[in-house]
Tab-separated table of C-alpha atoms and ligand atoms in Angstrom:
chain	number	residue	atom	x	y	z
C	1	MET	CA	7.010	24.199	-11.287
C	2	LEU	CA	5.896	23.972	-7.556
C	3	ILE	CA	6.422	22.873	-4.360
C	4	ASP	CA	2.961	21.152	-2.172
C	5	THR	CA	5.297	21.672	0.841
C	6	HIS	CA	3.207	19.840	3.872
C	7	CYS	CA	0.360	17.050	1.861
C	8	HIS	CA	-1.523	14.601	3.891
C	9	LEU	CA	-1.938	12.657	0.405
C	10	ASP	CA	-2.278	9.558	2.022
C	11	ALA	CA	-5.359	10.073	4.280
C	12	ALA	CA	-8.480	8.543	4.243
C	13	GLU	CA	-10.311	11.396	2.148
C	14	PHE	CA	-7.859	10.058	-0.541
C	15	ASP	CA	-8.150	6.111	-0.667
C	16	ALA	CA	-11.353	6.230	-4.062
C	17	ASP	CA	-8.916	8.695	-5.536
C	18	ARG	CA	-5.681	9.204	-4.597
C	19	ALA	CA	-4.256	8.438	-7.486
C	20	GLN	CA	-5.734	10.497	-10.064
C	21	VAL	CA	-5.571	13.579	-6.991
C	22	ALA	CA	-1.891	12.514	-8.072
C	23	ASP	CA	-2.191	13.430	-11.673
C	24	HIS	CA	-4.527	16.324	-10.896
C	25	ALA	CA	-1.373	18.130	-8.845
C	26	CYS	CA	0.790	17.626	-11.785
C	27	GLU	CA	-1.062	18.819	-14.595
C	28	ALA	CA	-1.646	21.726	-12.057
C	29	GLY	CA	2.171	22.125	-12.194
C	30	VAL	CA	2.855	20.526	-8.422
C	31	ARG	CA	6.359	18.985	-9.290
C	32	SER	CA	6.871	17.573	-5.937
C	33	ILE	CA	4.493	16.785	-2.770
C	34	VAL	CA	5.612	15.834	0.607
C	35	ILE	CA	4.221	14.550	2.360
C	36	PRO	CA	4.224	14.183	6.270
C	37	ALA	CA	3.725	11.354	8.651
C	38	ILE	CA	1.889	11.543	11.680
C	39	GLU	CA	2.472	8.303	13.715
C	40	ARG	CA	4.250	5.412	14.244
C	41	ALA	CA	1.788	3.422	12.367
C	42	ASN	CA	1.568	6.126	9.609
C	43	PHE	CA	5.579	6.006	9.300
C	44	SER	CA	6.427	3.366	6.108
C	45	VAL	CA	2.159	4.670	4.770
C	46	VAL	CA	4.158	8.136	3.521
C	47	ARG	CA	7.452	6.403	2.862
C	48	GLU	CA	5.659	3.683	0.415
C	49	LEU	CA	3.509	6.496	-1.095
C	50	ALA	CA	5.963	9.498	-1.498
C	51	ALA	CA	8.158	6.657	-3.416
C	52	GLN	CA	4.866	5.416	-6.145
C	53	ILE	CA	4.424	8.824	-7.373
C	54	ASP	CA	6.747	11.272	-9.367
C	55	GLY	CA	8.480	13.842	-7.247
C	56	GLY	CA	7.019	12.621	-3.967
C	57	ALA	CA	8.923	13.415	-0.219
C	58	TYR	CA	8.449	13.112	2.607
C	59	ALA	CA	8.744	13.361	6.662
C	60	LEU	CA	8.677	10.843	9.828
C	61	GLY	CA	7.372	12.475	12.634
C	62	ILE	CA	4.688	12.158	15.847
C	63	HIS	CA	2.255	14.973	15.332
C	64	PRO	CA	1.719	17.388	18.125
C	65	LEU	CA	-1.994	16.176	18.086
C	66	TYR	CA	-1.285	12.345	18.653
C	67	VAL	CA	2.033	12.577	20.694
C	68	GLN	CA	-1.242	11.690	23.650
C	69	ARG	CA	-1.395	8.559	22.656
C	70	ALA	CA	2.137	6.959	21.585
C	71	ASP	CA	4.756	7.005	24.104
C	72	ASP	CA	8.839	6.106	24.228
C	73	ALA	CA	8.727	3.447	22.516
C	74	ASP	CA	7.201	5.856	19.464
C	75	LEU	CA	10.260	7.332	19.771
C	76	ASP	CA	12.787	4.796	18.939
C	77	ALA	CA	10.828	3.810	16.430
C	78	LEU	CA	11.241	6.847	15.260
C	79	ARG	CA	14.753	7.155	15.929
C	80	GLU	CA	14.803	3.768	13.705
C	81	ALA	CA	13.047	4.860	11.337
C	82	ILE	CA	14.613	7.684	10.953
C	83	LYS	CA	18.362	5.877	10.787
C	84	GLN	CA	16.867	3.468	7.105
C	85	SER	CA	15.435	6.560	5.850
C	86	LEU	CA	18.415	8.163	5.878
C	87	GLY	CA	19.739	6.562	2.472
C	88	ASP	CA	16.544	7.269	0.804
C	89	PRO	CA	15.921	10.232	-1.707
C	90	ARG	CA	12.654	10.771	-1.372
C	91	PHE	CA	12.840	10.935	2.887
C	92	VAL	CA	13.437	15.052	3.692
C	93	ALA	CA	12.350	16.097	7.134
C	94	ILE	CA	11.767	15.416	10.981
C	95	GLY	CA	7.936	16.135	10.918
C	96	GLU	CA	5.320	16.804	11.238
C	97	ILE	CA	6.190	17.943	14.990
C	98	GLY	CA	5.240	20.778	16.902
C	99	LEU	CA	2.423	22.088	19.569
C	100	ASP	CA	-1.159	22.707	19.483
C	101	PHE	CA	-2.430	24.646	22.255
C	102	PHE	CA	-5.309	25.723	20.568
C	103	VAL	CA	-8.165	22.850	21.957
C	104	PRO	CA	-7.776	23.650	25.594
C	105	GLU	CA	-7.562	19.783	27.089
C	106	PHE	CA	-4.345	19.438	25.876
C	107	ALA	CA	-3.401	23.588	26.429
C	108	THR	CA	-2.701	22.462	29.924
C	109	GLY	CA	-1.036	19.655	32.012
C	110	GLU	CA	-0.221	16.612	32.120
C	111	PRO	CA	-0.784	16.466	28.091
C	112	ARG	CA	0.577	19.677	27.629
C	113	GLU	CA	4.190	18.539	29.357
C	114	ARG	CA	3.470	15.405	26.684
C	115	GLN	CA	3.709	17.079	23.754
C	116	GLU	CA	6.225	19.987	25.376
C	117	ARG	CA	8.317	16.276	26.677
C	118	PHE	CA	7.103	15.331	21.985
C	119	TYR	CA	8.756	18.470	20.602
C	120	ALA	CA	11.730	18.052	22.552
C	121	ALA	CA	12.812	14.774	21.960
C	122	GLN	CA	12.568	15.013	18.193
C	123	LEU	CA	13.793	18.211	17.948
C	124	ALA	CA	16.732	16.678	19.187
C	125	MET	CA	16.772	14.293	17.085
C	126	ALA	CA	16.474	16.505	13.387
C	127	GLU	CA	20.443	18.929	15.623
C	128	GLU	CA	21.746	14.559	15.996
C	129	PHE	CA	20.781	13.942	12.603
C	130	HIS	CA	21.555	17.278	10.925
C	131	LEU	CA	17.262	17.803	9.921
C	132	PRO	CA	15.069	20.228	9.339
C	133	VAL	CA	11.601	19.621	10.459
C	134	LEU	CA	8.217	21.150	9.236
C	135	LEU	CA	6.927	22.882	12.135
C	136	HIS	CA	3.017	22.668	13.186
C	137	VAL	CA	1.934	25.907	15.124
C	138	ARG	CA	-0.668	26.502	16.904
C	139	ARG	CA	-1.109	29.197	19.957
C	140	SER	CA	2.404	28.448	20.049
C	141	GLN	CA	4.517	30.298	18.336
C	142	ASP	CA	6.594	31.269	21.763
C	143	ILE	CA	7.222	27.923	24.011
C	144	LEU	CA	8.484	26.628	19.938
C	145	LEU	CA	10.858	29.111	19.601
C	146	LYS	CA	11.816	28.697	22.984
C	147	TYR	CA	12.324	25.096	22.403
C	148	LEU	CA	14.323	26.180	18.918
C	149	ARG	CA	16.816	28.732	20.608
C	150	ARG	CA	18.065	25.867	23.037
C	151	HIS	CA	19.189	23.830	20.100
C	152	GLY	CA	22.206	25.573	17.176
C	153	PRO	CA	20.669	25.395	13.802
C	154	ILE	CA	18.109	23.724	12.618
C	155	GLY	CA	15.152	24.906	10.152
C	156	GLY	CA	12.925	23.694	7.766
C	157	ILE	CA	8.820	25.250	7.602
C	158	ALA	CA	6.478	26.639	9.414
C	159	HIS	CA	3.634	25.396	9.111
C	160	ALA	CA	0.061	27.178	8.031
C	161	PHE	CA	2.441	30.160	9.941
C	162	ASN	CA	-0.261	32.331	11.310
C	163	GLY	CA	1.412	34.349	14.049
C	164	SER	CA	2.849	38.065	15.128
C	165	SER	CA	4.790	39.817	13.089
C	166	GLN	CA	7.810	39.171	14.809
C	167	GLN	CA	7.226	35.805	15.266
C	168	ALA	CA	7.684	35.290	11.997
C	169	GLN	CA	11.006	37.014	12.726
C	170	ALA	CA	11.744	35.084	15.247
C	171	PHE	CA	11.329	31.913	13.083
C	172	ILE	CA	12.675	33.264	10.113
C	173	ASP	CA	15.958	33.705	12.175
C	174	HIS	CA	16.305	30.577	12.886
C	175	GLY	CA	16.276	29.149	9.105
C	176	PHE	CA	12.642	28.396	8.938
C	177	ALA	CA	10.622	29.133	5.817
C	178	LEU	CA	6.555	30.819	6.050
C	179	GLY	CA	4.113	27.901	4.632
C	180	MET	CA	1.822	29.307	3.149
C	181	GLY	CA	-1.680	28.135	2.185
C	182	GLY	CA	-4.937	27.204	1.774
C	183	ALA	CA	-6.060	30.305	5.046
C	184	MET	CA	-4.581	32.907	2.992
C	185	THR	CA	-7.382	32.557	0.739
C	186	TYR	CA	-9.928	34.296	2.577
C	187	GLU	CA	-10.324	38.042	2.970
C	188	ARG	CA	-10.715	37.987	6.674
C	189	ALA	CA	-7.531	36.225	7.153
C	190	LEU	CA	-5.749	39.534	8.135
C	191	GLN	CA	-2.500	38.729	9.557
C	192	ILE	CA	-1.258	35.782	7.234
C	193	ARG	CA	-2.112	37.951	4.485
C	194	ARG	CA	0.050	40.871	6.020
C	195	HIS	CA	2.280	38.239	6.097
C	196	ALA	CA	1.927	37.367	3.127
C	197	VAL	CA	2.336	40.838	1.172
C	198	ASP	CA	5.314	41.600	3.642
C	199	VAL	CA	7.751	39.045	4.620
C	200	ASP	CA	10.380	38.960	1.872
C	201	LEU	CA	8.990	36.293	-0.954
C	202	SER	CA	12.612	34.792	0.284
C	203	HIS	CA	10.997	33.444	2.978
C	204	LEU	CA	7.850	32.446	2.398
C	205	VAL	CA	7.077	28.615	0.794
C	206	LEU	CA	3.615	26.690	-0.938
C	207	GLU	CA	1.599	24.241	0.778
C	208	THR	CA	-1.994	22.942	0.879
C	209	ASP	CA	-1.661	20.843	4.238
C	210	ALA	CA	-4.576	18.273	1.798
C	211	PRO	CA	-7.464	17.144	2.697
C	212	ASP	CA	-7.546	20.278	5.638
C	213	ILE	CA	-7.691	24.284	5.250
C	214	PRO	CA	-9.735	24.200	2.135
C	215	PRO	CA	-9.286	27.596	-0.041
C	216	ALA	CA	-11.884	30.280	-0.146
C	217	TRP	CA	-13.019	28.555	-3.567
C	218	LEU	CA	-14.017	25.504	-2.403
C	219	HIS	CA	-17.612	25.044	-1.456
C	220	PRO	CA	-19.485	22.163	0.181
C	221	PRO	CA	-19.782	19.344	-0.144
C	222	GLN	CA	-16.765	19.177	-1.902
C	223	ARG	CA	-15.192	20.890	0.803
C	224	ARG	CA	-11.384	18.151	-0.013
C	225	ASN	CA	-8.253	19.694	-0.049
C	226	ARG	CA	-6.682	18.625	-3.081
C	227	PRO	CA	-2.524	19.358	-3.911
C	228	GLY	CA	-3.935	20.679	-7.164
C	229	GLU	CA	-4.791	23.290	-5.344
C	230	LEU	CA	-2.229	24.546	-5.158
C	231	ALA	CA	-2.330	26.850	-8.859
C	232	ARG	CA	-4.608	28.717	-7.196
C	233	ILE	CA	-3.064	29.365	-4.036
C	234	ALA	CA	0.486	30.614	-6.007
C	235	ALA	CA	-1.605	32.952	-8.294
C	236	VAL	CA	-3.324	34.157	-5.106
C	237	LEU	CA	0.317	35.134	-3.275
C	238	ALA	CA	0.175	36.741	-6.731
C	239	GLU	CA	-1.984	38.814	-6.621
C	240	LEU	CA	-1.132	39.656	-3.000
C	241	ARG	CA	2.158	41.297	-3.434
C	242	GLY	CA	1.369	41.679	-7.314
C	243	ILE	CA	4.795	39.718	-9.085
C	244	THR	CA	3.089	36.834	-11.950
C	245	PRO	CA	2.422	33.528	-10.202
C	246	VAL	CA	5.658	32.640	-12.665
C	247	GLN	CA	7.253	35.013	-9.878
C	248	VAL	CA	6.086	33.152	-7.126
C	249	ALA	CA	6.440	29.421	-8.456
C	250	HIS	CA	10.846	30.753	-8.983
C	251	ALA	CA	10.394	31.694	-5.975
C	252	THR	CA	8.839	29.120	-3.330
C	253	THR	CA	10.168	26.630	-4.989
C	254	ALA	CA	14.205	27.970	-4.159
C	255	ASN	CA	12.973	28.550	-1.042
C	256	ALA	CA	11.306	25.202	-0.590
C	257	MET	CA	15.067	23.306	-1.979
C	258	ARG	CA	17.115	25.079	0.712
C	259	VAL	CA	15.176	24.841	4.039
C	260	LEU	CA	14.766	20.806	2.892
C	261	PRO	CA	18.204	20.432	0.889
C	262	ARG	CA	17.435	17.049	0.622
C	263	LEU	CA	14.564	17.964	-1.691
C	264	PRO	CA	16.141	18.338	-5.188
C	265	ALA	CA	17.872	15.024	-4.777
C	266	ALA	CA	14.203	13.808	-3.973
C	267	ILE	CA	12.458	14.994	-6.646
C	268	LEU	CA	15.515	13.218	-9.214
C	269	ALA	CA	14.699	10.020	-7.912
C	270	GLY	CA	11.685	9.677	-9.616
C	271	ASP	CA	13.431	10.378	-12.857
C	272	GLU	CA	16.382	8.062	-12.962
S	301	ZN	ZN1	-0.198	18.458	8.493
């Protein structure tokens, strides 16, 4: 049993065959898919989609690359949506939130201040409602950590993590697991592969970020990533660590349930 802890199954790339994509994932052993929101407009979309698929789960939040077109009313709407979702077993985290300093025009000045303001506001909600966060980390590790230090324990998943060993350890110390996905399947991804091997297995979870971050075996024009690729991603992690895919599946599933404590109920919700 595998858990895709980060998949944008609501993305337009899946409009033509979403049900088949979910079935393919199921056949590949993916028992649960966590679908993060990216902005107010898809809060209800991810909630409804999660309810339609076996083991579906969702997170609510405003993605750092979408805060430029969001405003304070969207934060109020997020707060309301969180309150309304607390009784829903499929609601597991606040996300996708974080900071993205890769795109130069968003890394300085007002756009950057705006990113930090939305991140801080959403972290405060995570603490208030005792929810973990799905963190988007891109050239922003130290600033993300600076804000985390202002709060009590929040924890969650540092999605698509790429940073130094010290930064990895700092996120782990804050109760985060590191999300390992398609980027790890490239031989040139030396830093990510080092984490895949060196970080204690109890701090790793699996993710696809589908339809993005296609693994190495998807060649043009078939570059669309799918949650069903998770089995091969797990096999790569197993090979890198010199353990079996079953060991990877057991450990990463247990880890995902630990850092997303509501996830076991989301998985059971489909069986009722
Ligand atoms: Zn994402």
